[in-house]
Tab-separated table of C-alpha atoms and ligand atoms in Angstrom:
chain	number	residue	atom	x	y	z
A	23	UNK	CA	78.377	129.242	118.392
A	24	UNK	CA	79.095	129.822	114.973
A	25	UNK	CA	81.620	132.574	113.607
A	26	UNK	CA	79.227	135.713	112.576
A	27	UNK	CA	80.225	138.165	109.658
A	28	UNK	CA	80.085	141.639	109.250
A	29	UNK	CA	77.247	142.840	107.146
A	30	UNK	CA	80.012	146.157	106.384
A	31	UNK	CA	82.665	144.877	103.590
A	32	UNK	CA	85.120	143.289	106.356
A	33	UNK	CA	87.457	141.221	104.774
A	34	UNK	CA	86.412	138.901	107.372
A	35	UNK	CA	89.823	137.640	108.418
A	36	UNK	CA	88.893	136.821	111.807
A	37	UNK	CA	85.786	134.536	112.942
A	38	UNK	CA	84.294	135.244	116.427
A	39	UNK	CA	83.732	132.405	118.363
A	40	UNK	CA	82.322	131.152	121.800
A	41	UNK	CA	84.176	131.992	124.703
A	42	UNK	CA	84.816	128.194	126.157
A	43	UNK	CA	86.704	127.365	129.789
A	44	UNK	CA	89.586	126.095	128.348
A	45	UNK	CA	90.654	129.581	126.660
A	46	UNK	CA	91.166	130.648	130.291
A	47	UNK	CA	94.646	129.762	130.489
A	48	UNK	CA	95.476	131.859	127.118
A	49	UNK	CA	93.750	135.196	128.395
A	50	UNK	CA	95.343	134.243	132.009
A	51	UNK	CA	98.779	134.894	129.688
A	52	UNK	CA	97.988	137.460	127.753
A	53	UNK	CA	96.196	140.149	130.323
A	54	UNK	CA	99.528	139.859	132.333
A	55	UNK	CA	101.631	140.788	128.800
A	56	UNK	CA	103.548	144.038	130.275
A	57	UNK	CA	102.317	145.432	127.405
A	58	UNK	CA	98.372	144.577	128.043
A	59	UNK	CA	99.231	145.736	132.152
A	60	UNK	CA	100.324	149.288	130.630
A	61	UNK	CA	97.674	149.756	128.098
A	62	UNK	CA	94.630	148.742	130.540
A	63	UNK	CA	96.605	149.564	133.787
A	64	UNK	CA	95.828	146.904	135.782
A	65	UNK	CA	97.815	144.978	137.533
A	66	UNK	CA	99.120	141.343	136.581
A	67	UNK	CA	96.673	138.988	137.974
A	68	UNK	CA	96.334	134.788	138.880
A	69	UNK	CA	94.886	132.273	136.877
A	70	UNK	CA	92.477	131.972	139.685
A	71	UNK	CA	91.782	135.514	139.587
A	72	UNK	CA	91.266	135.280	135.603
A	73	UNK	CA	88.790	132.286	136.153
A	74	UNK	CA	87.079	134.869	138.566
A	75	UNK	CA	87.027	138.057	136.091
A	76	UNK	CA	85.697	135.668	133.373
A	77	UNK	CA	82.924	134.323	135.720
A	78	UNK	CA	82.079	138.075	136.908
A	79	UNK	CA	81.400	138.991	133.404
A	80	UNK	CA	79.316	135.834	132.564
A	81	UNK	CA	77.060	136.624	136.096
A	82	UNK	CA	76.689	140.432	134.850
A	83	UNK	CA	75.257	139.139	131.389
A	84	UNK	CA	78.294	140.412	129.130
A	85	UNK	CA	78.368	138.999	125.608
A	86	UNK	CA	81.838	137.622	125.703
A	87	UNK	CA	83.516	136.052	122.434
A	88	UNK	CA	86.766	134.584	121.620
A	89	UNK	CA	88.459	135.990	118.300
A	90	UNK	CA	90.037	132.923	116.116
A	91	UNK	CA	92.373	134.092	113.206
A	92	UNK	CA	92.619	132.175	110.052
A	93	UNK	CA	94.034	128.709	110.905
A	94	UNK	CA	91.246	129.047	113.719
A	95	UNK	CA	93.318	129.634	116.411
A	96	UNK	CA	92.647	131.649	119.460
A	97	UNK	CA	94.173	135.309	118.875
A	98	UNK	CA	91.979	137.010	121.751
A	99	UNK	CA	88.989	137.759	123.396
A	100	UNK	CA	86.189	140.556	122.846
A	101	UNK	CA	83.296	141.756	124.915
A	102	UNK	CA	79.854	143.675	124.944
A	103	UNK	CA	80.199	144.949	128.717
A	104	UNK	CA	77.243	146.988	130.677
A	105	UNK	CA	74.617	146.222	128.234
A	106	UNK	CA	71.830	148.102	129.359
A	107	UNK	CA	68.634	147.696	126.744
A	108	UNK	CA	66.568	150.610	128.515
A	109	UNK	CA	69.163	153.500	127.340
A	110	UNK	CA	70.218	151.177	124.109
A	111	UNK	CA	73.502	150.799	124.870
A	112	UNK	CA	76.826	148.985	126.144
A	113	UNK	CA	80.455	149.469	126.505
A	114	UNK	CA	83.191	147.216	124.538
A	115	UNK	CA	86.416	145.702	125.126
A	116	UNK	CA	88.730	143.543	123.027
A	117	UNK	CA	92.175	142.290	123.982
A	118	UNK	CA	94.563	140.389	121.394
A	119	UNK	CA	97.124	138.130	121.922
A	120	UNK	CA	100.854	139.786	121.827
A	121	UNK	CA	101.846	137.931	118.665
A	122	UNK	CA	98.225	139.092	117.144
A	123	UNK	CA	98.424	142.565	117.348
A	124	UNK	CA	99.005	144.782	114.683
A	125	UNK	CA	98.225	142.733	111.919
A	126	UNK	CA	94.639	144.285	111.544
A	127	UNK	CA	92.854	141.696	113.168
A	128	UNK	CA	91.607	143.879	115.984
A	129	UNK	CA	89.832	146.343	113.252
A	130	UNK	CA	88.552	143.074	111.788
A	131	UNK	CA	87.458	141.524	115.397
A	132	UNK	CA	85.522	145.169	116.077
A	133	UNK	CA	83.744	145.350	113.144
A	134	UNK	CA	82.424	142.235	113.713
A	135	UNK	CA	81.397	142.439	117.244
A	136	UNK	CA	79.889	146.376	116.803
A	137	UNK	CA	77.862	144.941	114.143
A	138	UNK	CA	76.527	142.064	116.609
A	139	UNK	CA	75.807	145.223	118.960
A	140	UNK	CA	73.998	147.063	116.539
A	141	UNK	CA	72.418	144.619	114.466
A	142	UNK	CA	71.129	141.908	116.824
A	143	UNK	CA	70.924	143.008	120.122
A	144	UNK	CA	69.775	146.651	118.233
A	145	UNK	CA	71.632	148.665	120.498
A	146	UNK	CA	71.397	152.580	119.920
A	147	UNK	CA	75.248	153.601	121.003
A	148	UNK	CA	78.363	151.223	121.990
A	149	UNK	CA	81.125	152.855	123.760
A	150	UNK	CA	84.639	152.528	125.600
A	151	UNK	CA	87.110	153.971	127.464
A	152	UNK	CA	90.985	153.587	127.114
A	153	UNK	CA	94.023	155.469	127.498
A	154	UNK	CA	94.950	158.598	126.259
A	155	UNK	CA	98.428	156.960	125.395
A	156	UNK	CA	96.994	153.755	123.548
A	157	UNK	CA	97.205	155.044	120.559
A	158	UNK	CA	97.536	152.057	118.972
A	159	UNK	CA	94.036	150.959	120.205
A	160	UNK	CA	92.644	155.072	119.825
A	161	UNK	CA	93.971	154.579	116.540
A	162	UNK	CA	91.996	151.619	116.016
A	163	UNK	CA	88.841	153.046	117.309
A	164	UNK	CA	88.935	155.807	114.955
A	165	UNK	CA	89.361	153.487	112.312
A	166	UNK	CA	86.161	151.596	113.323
A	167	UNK	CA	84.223	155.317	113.945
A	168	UNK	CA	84.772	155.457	116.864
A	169	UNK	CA	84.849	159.592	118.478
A	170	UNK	CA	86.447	160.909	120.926
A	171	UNK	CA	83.119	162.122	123.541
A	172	UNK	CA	85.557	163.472	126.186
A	173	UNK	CA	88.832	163.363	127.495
A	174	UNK	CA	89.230	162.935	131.581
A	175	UNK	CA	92.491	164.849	132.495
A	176	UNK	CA	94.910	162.344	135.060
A	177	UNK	CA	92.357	160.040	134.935
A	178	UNK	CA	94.145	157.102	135.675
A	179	UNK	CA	97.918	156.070	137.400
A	180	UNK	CA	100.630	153.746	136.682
A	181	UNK	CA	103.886	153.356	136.930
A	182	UNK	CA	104.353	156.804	138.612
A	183	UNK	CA	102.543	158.672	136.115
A	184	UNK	CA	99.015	159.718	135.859
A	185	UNK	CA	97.107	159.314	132.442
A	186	UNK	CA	94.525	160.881	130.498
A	187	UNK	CA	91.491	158.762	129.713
A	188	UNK	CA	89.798	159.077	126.621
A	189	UNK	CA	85.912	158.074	126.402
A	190	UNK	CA	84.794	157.547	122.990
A	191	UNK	CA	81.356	156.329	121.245
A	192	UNK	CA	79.878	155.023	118.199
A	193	UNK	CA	75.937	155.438	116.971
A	194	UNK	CA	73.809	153.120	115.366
A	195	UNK	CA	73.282	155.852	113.081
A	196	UNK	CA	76.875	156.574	112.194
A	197	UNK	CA	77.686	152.740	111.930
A	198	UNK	CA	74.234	152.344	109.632
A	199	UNK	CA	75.639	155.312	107.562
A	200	UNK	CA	79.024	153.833	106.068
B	329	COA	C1	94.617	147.588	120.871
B	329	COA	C2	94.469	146.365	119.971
B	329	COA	C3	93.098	145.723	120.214
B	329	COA	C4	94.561	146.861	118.517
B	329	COA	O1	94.326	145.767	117.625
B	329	COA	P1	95.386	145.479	116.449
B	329	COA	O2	94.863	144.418	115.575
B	329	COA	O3	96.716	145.233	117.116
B	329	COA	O4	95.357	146.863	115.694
B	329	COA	P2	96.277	147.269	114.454
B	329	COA	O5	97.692	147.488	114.891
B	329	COA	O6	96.053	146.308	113.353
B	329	COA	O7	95.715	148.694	114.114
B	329	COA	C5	94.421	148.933	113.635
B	329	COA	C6	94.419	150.349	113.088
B	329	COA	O8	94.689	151.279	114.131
B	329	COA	C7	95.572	152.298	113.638
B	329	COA	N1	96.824	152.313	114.409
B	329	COA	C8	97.568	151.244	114.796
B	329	COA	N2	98.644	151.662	115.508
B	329	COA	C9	98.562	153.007	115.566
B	329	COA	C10	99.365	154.009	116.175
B	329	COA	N3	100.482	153.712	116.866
B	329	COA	N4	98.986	155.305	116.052
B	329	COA	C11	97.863	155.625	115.377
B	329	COA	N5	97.054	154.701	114.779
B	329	COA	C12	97.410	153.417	114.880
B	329	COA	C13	95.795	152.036	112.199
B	329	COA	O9	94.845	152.790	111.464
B	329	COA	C14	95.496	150.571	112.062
B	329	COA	O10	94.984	150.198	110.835
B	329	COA	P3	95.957	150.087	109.548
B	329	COA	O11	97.196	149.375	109.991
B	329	COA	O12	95.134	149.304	108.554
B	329	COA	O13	96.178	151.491	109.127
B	329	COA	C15	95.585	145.287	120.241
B	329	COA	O14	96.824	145.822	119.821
B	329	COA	C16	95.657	144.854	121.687
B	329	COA	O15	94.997	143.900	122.078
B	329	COA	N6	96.493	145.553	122.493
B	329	COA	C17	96.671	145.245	123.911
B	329	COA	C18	95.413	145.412	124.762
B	329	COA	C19	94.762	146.763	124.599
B	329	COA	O16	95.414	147.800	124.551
B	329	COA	N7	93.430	146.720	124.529
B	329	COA	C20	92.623	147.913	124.390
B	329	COA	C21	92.419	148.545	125.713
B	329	COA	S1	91.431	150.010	125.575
């Protein structure tokens, strides 16, 4: 697949790309970053395991692309996730590589892919869920215009704490009116 831009003034400095086998062993590295494990709260998993979750998502008709930076190198992985075209709507993910983050390619990455949501598959609402003490990625959702819908109190546990989860959601409308 070709790289897709954003229709929205985004300097464009990452290309979205298909999602091909051999990127496997890259996301098998960076889901178990301690970081990643914190932020998402799961817990480290095998490359078998990440050939498995990859699979899963292709079987439940996700819309999974890899993000390449510049020098068209693979930085990370996004996803449309529960697309469900009778309600209009789907949830995202993205994950970056730990030497990609915070650099601005995630806002980059998001724009790209909510614009794919909205403007090809002509979905009504995209939306996520993440935690309460992400703020780099809350932070980054805002950014895109992205709301906080509701917060679920303790919603989640790790490392002897529980967290809250934050759900947040973006129109059509609201992305159509920037
Ligand atoms: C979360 C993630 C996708 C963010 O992408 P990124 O490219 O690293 O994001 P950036 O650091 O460039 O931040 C984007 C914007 O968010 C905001 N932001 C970043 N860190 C922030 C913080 N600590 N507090 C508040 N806002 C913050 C800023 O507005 C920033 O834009 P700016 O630098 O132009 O002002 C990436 O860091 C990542 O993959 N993390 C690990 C996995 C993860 O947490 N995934 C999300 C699970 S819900």
């Amino acid at each position: 697949m070709d790289s897709v831009s954003s229709p929205h003034g985004d300097p464009g400095r990452v290309r979205l790309r298909a999602f091909e086998p051999e990127h496997i062993k890259e996301l098998h590295r960076w889901l178990n970053d301690p970081v990643s494990i914190e932020m998402v709260g799961r817990t480290p998993l095998t490359y078998e395991q990440t050939v498995k979750h990859v699979e899963k998502k292709r079987q439940n008709g996700d819309l999974v692309l890899a993000i390449a930076n510049e020098d068209d190198q693979l930085i990370g992985w996004i996803f449309l996730q529960h697309i469900e075209y009778e309600h209009g709507r789907a949830g995202i993910g993205i994950l970056l590589s730990p030497e990609a983050r915070g650099r601005g390619y995630g806002l980059s990455a998001m724009r790209q892919m909510v614009a794919i949501g909205f403007g090809q598959l002509r979905l009504n609402k995209i939306y996520l869920t993440t935690r309460g003490i992400n703020e780099q990625a809350i932070g980054l959702y805002k950014k895109v215009g992205f709301v906080v819908e509701g917060q679920l109190r303790k919603h989640g546990y790790s490392g002897g704490q529980y967290y809250d989860t934050y759900f947040m959601g973006l129109l059509a409308s609201e992305w159509s009116a920037d």
